[in-house]
PDB file of N, CA and C in Angstrom:
ATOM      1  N   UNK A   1     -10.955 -33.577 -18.174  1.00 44.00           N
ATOM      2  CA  UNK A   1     -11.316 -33.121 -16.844  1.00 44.00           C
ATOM      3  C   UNK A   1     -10.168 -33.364 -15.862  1.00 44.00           C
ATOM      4  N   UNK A   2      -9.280 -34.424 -15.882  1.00 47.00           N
ATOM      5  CA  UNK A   2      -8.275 -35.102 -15.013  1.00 47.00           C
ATOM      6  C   UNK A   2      -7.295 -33.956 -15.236  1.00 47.00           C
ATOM      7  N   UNK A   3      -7.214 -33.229 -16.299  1.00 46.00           N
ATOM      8  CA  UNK A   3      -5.951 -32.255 -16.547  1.00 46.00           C
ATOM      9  C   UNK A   3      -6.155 -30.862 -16.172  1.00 46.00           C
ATOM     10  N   UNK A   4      -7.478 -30.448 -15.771  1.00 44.00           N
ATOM     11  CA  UNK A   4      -8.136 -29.366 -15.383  1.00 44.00           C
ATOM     12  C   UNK A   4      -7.819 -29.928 -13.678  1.00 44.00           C
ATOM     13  N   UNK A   5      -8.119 -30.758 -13.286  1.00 43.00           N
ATOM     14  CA  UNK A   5      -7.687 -30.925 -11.859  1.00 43.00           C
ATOM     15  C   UNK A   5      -6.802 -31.017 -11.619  1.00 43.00           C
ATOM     16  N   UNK A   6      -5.602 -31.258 -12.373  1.00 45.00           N
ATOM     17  CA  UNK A   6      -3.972 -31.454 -11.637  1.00 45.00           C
ATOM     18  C   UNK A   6      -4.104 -29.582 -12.033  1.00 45.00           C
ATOM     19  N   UNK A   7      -4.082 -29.552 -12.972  1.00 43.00           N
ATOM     20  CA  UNK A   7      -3.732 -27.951 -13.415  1.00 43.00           C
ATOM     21  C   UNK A   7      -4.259 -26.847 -12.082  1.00 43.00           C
ATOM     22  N   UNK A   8      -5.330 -27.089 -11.712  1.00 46.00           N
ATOM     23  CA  UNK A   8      -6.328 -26.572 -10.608  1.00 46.00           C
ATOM     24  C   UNK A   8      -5.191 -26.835  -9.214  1.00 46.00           C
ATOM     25  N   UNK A   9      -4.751 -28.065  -9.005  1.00 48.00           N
ATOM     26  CA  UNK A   9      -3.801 -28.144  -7.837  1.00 48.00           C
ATOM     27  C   UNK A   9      -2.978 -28.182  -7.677  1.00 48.00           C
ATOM     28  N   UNK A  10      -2.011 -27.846  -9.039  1.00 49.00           N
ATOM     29  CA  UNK A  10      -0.944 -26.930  -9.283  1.00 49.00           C
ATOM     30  C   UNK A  10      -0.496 -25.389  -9.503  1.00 49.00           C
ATOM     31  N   UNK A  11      -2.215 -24.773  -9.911  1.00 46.00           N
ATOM     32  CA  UNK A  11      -1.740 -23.147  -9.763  1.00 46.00           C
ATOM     33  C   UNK A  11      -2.062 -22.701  -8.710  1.00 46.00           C
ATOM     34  N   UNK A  12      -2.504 -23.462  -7.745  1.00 50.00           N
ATOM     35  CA  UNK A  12      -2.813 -22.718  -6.147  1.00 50.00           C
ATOM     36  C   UNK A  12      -1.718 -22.420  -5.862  1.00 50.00           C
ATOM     37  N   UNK A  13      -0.533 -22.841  -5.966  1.00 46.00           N
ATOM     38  CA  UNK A  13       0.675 -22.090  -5.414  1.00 46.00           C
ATOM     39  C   UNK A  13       1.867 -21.044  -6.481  1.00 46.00           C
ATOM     40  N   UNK A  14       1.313 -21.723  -7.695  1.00 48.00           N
ATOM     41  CA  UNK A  14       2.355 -20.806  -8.893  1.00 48.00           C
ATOM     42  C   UNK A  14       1.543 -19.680  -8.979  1.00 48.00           C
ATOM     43  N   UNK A  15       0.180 -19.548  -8.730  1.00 48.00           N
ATOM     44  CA  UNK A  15      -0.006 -18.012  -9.537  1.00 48.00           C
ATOM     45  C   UNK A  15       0.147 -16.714  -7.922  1.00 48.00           C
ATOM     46  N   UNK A  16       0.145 -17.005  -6.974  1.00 46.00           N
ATOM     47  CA  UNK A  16       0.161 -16.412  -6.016  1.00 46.00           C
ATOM     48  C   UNK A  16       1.171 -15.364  -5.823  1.00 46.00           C
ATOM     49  N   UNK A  17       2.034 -15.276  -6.977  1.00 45.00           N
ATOM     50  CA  UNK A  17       3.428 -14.301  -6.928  1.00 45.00           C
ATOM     51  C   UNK A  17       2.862 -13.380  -7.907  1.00 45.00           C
ATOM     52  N   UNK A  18       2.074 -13.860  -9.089  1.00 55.00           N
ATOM     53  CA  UNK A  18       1.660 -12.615  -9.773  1.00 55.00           C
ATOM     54  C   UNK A  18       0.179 -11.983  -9.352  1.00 55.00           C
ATOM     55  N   UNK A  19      -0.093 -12.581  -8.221  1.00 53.00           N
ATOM     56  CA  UNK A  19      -1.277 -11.847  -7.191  1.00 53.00           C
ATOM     57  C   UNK A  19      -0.325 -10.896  -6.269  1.00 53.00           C
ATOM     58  N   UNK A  20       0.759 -10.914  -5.982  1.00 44.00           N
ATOM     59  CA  UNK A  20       1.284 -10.160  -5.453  1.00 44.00           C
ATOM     60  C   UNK A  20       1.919  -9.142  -5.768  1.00 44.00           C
ATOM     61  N   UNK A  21       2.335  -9.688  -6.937  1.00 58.00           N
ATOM     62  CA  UNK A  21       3.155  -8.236  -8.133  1.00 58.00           C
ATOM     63  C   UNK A  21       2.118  -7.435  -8.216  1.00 58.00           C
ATOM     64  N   UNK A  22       0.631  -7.351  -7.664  1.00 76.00           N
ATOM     65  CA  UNK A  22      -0.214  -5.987  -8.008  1.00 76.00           C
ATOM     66  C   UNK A  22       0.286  -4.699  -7.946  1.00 76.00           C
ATOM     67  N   UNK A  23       0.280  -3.337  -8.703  1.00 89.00           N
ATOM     68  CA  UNK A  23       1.256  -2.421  -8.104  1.00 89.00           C
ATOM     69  C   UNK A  23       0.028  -1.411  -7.610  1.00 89.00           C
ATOM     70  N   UNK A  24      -0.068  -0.394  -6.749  1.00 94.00           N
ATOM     71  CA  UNK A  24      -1.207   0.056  -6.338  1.00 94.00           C
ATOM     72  C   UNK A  24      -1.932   1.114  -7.236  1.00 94.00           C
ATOM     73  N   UNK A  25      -1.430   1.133  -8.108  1.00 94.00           N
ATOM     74  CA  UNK A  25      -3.076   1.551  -9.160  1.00 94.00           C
ATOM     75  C   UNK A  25      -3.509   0.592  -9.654  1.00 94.00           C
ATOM     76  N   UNK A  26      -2.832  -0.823  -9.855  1.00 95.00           N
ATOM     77  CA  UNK A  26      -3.796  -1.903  -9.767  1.00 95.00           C
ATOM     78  C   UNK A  26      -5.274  -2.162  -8.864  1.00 95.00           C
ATOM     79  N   UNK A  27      -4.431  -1.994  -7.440  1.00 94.00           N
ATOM     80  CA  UNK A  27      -5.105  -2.532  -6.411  1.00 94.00           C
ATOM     81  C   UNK A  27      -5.825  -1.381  -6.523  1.00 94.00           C
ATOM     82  N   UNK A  28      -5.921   0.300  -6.745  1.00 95.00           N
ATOM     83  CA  UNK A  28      -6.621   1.167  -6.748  1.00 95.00           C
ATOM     84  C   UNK A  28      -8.073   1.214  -7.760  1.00 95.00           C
ATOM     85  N   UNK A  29      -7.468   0.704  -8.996  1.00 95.00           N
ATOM     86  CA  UNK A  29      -8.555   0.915  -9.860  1.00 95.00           C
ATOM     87  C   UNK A  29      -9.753  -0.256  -9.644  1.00 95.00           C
ATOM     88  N   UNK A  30      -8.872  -1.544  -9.171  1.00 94.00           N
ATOM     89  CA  UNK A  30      -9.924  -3.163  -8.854  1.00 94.00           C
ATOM     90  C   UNK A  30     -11.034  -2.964  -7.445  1.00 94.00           C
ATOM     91  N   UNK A  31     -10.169  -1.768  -6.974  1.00 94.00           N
ATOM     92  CA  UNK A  31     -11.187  -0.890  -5.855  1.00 94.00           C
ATOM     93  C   UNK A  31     -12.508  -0.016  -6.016  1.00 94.00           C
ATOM     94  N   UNK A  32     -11.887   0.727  -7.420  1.00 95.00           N
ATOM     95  CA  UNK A  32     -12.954   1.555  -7.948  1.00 95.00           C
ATOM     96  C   UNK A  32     -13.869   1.117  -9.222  1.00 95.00           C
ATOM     97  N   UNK A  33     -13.565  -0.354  -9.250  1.00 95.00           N
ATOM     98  CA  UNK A  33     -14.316  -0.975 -10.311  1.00 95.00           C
ATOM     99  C   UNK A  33     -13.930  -1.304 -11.585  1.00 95.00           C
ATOM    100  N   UNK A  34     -12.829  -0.223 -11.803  1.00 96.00           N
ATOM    101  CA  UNK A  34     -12.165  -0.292 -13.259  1.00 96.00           C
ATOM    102  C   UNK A  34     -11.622  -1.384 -14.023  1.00 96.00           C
ATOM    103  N   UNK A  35     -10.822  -1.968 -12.967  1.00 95.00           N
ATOM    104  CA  UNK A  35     -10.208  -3.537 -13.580  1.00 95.00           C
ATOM    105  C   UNK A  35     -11.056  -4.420 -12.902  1.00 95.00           C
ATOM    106  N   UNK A  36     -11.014  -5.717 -13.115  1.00 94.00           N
ATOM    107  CA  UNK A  36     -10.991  -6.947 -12.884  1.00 94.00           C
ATOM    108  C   UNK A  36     -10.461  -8.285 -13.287  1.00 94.00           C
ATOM    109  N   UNK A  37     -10.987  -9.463 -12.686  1.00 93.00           N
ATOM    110  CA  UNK A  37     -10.664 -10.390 -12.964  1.00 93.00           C
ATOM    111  C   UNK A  37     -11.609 -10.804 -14.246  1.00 93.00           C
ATOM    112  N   UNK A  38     -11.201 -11.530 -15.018  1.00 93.00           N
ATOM    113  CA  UNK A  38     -12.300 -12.201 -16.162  1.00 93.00           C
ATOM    114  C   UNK A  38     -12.230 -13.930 -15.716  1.00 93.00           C
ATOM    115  N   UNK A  39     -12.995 -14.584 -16.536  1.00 90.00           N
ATOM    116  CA  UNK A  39     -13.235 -15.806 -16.471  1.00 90.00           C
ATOM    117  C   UNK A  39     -12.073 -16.765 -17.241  1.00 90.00           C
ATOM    118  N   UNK A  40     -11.203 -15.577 -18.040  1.00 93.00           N
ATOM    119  CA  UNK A  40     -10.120 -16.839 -18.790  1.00 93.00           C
ATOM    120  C   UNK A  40      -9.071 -16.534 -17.848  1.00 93.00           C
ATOM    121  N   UNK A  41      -8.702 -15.808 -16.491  1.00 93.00           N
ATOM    122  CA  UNK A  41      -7.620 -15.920 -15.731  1.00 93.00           C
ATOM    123  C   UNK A  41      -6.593 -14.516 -16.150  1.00 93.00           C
ATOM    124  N   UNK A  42      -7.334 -13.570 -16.598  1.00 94.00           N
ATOM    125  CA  UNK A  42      -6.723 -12.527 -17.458  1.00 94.00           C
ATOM    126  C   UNK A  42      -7.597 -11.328 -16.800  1.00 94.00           C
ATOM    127  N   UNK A  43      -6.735  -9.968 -16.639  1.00 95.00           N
ATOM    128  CA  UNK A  43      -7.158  -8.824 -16.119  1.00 95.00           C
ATOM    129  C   UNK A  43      -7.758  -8.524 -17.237  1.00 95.00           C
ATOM    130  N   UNK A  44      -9.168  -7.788 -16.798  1.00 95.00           N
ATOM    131  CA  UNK A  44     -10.073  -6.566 -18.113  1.00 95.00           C
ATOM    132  C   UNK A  44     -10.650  -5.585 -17.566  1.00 95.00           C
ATOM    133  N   UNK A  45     -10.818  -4.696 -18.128  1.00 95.00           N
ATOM    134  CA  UNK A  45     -11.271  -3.337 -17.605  1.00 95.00           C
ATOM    135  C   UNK A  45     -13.048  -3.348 -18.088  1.00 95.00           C
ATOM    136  N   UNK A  46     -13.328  -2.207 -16.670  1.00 94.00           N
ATOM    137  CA  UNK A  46     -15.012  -2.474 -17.108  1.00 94.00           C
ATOM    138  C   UNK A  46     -15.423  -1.142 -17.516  1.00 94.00           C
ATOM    139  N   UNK A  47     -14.128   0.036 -17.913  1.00 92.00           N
ATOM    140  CA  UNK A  47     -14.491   1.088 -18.052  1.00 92.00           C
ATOM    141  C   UNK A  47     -13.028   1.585 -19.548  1.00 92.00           C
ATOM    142  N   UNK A  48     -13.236   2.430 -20.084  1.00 93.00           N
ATOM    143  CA  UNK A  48     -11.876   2.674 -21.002  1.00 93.00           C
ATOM    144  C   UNK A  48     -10.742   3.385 -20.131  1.00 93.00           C
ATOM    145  N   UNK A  49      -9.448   2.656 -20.493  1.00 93.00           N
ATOM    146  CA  UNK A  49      -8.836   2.763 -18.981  1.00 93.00           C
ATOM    147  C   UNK A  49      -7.859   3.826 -19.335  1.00 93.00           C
ATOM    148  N   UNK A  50      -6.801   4.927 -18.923  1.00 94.00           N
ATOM    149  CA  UNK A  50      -6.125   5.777 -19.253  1.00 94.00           C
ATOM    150  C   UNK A  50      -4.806   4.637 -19.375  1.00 94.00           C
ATOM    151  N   UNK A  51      -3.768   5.535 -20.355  1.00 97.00           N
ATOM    152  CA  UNK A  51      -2.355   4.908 -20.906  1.00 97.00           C
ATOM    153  C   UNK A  51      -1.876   3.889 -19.817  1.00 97.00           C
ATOM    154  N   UNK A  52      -1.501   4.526 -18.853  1.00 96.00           N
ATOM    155  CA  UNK A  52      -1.222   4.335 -17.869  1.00 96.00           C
ATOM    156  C   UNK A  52      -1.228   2.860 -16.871  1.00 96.00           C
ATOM    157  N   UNK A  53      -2.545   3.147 -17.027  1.00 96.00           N
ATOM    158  CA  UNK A  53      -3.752   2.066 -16.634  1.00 96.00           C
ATOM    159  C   UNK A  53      -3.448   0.713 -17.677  1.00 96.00           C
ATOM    160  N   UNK A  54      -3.546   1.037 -18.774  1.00 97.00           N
ATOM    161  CA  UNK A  54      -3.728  -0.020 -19.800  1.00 97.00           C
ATOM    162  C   UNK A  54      -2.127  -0.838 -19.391  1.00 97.00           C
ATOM    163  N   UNK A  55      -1.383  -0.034 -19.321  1.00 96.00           N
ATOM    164  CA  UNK A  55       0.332  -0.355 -19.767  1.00 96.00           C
ATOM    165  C   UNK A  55       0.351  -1.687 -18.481  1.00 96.00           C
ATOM    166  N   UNK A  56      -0.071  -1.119 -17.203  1.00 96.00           N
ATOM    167  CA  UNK A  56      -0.086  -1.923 -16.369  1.00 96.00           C
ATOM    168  C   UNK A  56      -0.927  -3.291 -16.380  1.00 96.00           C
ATOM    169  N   UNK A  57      -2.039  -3.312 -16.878  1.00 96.00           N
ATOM    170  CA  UNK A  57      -2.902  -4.713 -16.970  1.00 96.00           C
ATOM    171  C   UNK A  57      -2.113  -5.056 -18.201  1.00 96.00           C
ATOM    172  N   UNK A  58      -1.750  -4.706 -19.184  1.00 96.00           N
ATOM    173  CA  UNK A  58      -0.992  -5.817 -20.193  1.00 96.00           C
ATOM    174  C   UNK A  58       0.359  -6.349 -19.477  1.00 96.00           C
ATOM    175  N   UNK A  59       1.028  -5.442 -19.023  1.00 95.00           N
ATOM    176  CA  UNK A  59       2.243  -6.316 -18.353  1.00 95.00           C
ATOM    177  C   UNK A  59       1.338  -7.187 -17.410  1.00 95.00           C
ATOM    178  N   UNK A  60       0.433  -7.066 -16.829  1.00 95.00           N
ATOM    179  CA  UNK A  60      -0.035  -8.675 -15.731  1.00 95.00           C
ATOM    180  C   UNK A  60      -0.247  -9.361 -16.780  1.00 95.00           C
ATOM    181  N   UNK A  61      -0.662  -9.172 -17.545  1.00 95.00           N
ATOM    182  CA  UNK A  61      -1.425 -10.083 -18.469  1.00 95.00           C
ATOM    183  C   UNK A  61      -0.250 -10.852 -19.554  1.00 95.00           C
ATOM    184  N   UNK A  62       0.565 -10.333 -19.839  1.00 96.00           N
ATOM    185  CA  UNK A  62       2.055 -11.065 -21.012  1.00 96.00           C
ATOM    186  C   UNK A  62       2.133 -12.023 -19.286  1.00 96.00           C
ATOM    187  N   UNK A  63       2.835 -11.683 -18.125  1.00 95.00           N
ATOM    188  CA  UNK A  63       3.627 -12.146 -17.170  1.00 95.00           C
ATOM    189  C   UNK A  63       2.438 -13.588 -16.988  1.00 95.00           C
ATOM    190  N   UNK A  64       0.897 -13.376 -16.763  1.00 95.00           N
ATOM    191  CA  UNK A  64       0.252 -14.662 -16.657  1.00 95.00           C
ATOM    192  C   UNK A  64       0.188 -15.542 -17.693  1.00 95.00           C
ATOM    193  N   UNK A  65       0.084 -14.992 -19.269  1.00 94.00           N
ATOM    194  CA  UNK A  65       0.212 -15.973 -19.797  1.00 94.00           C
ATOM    195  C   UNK A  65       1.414 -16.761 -20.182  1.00 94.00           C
ATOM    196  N   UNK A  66       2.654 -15.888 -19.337  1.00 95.00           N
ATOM    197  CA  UNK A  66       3.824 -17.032 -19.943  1.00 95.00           C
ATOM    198  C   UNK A  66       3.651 -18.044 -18.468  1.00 95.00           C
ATOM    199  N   UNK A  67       3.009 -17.819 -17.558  1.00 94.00           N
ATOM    200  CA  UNK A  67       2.800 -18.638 -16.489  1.00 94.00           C
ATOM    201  C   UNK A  67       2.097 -19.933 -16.792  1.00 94.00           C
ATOM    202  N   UNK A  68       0.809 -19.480 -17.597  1.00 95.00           N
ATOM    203  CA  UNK A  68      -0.195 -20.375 -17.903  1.00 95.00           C
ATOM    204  C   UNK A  68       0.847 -21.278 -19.238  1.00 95.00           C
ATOM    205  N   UNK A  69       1.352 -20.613 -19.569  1.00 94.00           N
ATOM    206  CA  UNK A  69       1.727 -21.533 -21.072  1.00 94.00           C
ATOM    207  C   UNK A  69       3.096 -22.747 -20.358  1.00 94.00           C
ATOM    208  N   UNK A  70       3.671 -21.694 -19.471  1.00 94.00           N
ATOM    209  CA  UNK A  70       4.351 -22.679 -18.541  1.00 94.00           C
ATOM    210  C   UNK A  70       3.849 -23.744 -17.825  1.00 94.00           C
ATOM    211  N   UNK A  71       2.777 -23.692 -17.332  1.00 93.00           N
ATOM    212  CA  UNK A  71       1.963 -24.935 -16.544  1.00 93.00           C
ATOM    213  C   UNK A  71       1.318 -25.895 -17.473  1.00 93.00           C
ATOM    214  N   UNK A  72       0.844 -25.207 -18.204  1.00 94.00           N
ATOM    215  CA  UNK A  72       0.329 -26.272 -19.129  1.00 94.00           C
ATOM    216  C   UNK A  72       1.379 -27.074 -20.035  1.00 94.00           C
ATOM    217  N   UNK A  73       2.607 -26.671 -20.042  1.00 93.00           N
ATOM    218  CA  UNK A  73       3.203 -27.520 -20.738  1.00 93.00           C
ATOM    219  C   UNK A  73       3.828 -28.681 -19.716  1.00 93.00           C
ATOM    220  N   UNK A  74       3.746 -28.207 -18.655  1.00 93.00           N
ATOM    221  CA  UNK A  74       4.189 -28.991 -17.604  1.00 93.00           C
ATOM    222  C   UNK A  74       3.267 -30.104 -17.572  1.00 93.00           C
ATOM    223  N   UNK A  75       2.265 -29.930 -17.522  1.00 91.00           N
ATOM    224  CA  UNK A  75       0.987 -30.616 -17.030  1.00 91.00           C
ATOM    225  C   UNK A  75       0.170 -31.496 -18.474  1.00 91.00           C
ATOM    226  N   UNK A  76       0.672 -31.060 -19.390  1.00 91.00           N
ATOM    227  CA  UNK A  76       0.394 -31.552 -20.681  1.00 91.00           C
ATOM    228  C   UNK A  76      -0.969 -31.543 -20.887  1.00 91.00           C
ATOM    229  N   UNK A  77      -1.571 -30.087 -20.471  1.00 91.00           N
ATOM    230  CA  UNK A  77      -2.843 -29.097 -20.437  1.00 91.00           C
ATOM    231  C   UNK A  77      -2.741 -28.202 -21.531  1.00 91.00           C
ATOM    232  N   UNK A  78      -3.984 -27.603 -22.015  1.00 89.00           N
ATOM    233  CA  UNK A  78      -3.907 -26.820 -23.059  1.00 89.00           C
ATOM    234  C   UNK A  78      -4.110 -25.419 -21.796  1.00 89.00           C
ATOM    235  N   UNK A  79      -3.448 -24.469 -22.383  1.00 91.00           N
ATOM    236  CA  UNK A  79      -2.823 -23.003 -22.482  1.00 91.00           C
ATOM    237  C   UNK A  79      -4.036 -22.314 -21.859  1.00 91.00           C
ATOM    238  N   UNK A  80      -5.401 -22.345 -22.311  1.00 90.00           N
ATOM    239  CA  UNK A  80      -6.515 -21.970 -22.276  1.00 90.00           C
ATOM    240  C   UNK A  80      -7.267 -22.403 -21.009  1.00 90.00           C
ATOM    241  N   UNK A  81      -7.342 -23.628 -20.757  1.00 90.00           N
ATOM    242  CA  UNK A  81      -7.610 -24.105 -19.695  1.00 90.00           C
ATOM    243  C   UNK A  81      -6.940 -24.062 -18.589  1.00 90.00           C
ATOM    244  N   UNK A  82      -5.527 -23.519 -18.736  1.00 90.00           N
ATOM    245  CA  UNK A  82      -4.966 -22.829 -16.778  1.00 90.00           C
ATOM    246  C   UNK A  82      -5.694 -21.999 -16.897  1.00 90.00           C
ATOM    247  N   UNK A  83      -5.375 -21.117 -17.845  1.00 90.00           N
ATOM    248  CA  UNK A  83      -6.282 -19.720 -17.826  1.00 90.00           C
ATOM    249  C   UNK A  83      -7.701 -19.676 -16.952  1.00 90.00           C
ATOM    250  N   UNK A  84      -7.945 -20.221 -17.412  1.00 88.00           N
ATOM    251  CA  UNK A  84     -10.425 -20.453 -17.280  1.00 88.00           C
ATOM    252  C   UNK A  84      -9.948 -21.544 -15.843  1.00 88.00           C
ATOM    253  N   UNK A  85      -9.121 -22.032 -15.258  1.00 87.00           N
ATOM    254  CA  UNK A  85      -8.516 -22.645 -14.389  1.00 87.00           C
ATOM    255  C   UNK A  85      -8.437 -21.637 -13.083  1.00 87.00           C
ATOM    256  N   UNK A  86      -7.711 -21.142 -13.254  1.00 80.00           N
ATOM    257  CA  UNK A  86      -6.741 -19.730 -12.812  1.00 80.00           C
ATOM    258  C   UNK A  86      -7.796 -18.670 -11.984  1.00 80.00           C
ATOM    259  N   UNK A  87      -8.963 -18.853 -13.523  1.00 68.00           N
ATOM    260  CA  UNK A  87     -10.026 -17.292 -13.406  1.00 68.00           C
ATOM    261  C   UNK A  87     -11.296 -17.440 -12.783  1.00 68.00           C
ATOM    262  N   UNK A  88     -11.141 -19.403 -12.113  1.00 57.00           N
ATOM    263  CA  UNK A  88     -12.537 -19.573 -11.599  1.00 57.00           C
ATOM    264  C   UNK A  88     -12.255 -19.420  -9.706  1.00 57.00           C
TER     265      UNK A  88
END
């Protein structure tokens, strides 16, 4: 639990750059329902998404988990838990 709380008050400021890298069919489709956030800290779609669409949530998604794998090694946290960290 102690490593879920440093982890918790350490990504308030690291993940805030890849909240910003959204590109606007991101921000378009999380408008129209298509994407979202999930509970492990990872973009998912709530509909089958075009090429396009997809290409963009996997690049957020490689870029967060080398974030998460980065913090947690920092923090001597497992990988999984920034994630579910991240996504609450």
């Amino acid at each position: 639990m102690k490593s879920l709380l440093l982890v918790a008050a350490a990504f308030g400021t690291a993940a805030s750059p890849l909240v910003a890298q959204s590109s606007p069919m991101i921000v378009a489709a999380r408008a129209a329902g298509q994407v979202g956030e999930r509970y492990d800290g990872y973009l998912g779609y709530a509909s089958v998404p075009d090429i396009r669409l997809r290409a963009q949530v996997e690049s957020i998604n490689i870029r967060r988990r080398a974030l998460y794998t980065d913090l947690a090694m920092k923090r001597r946290a497992n990988r999984v838990e920034v994630g579910i960290t991240a996504g609450c």
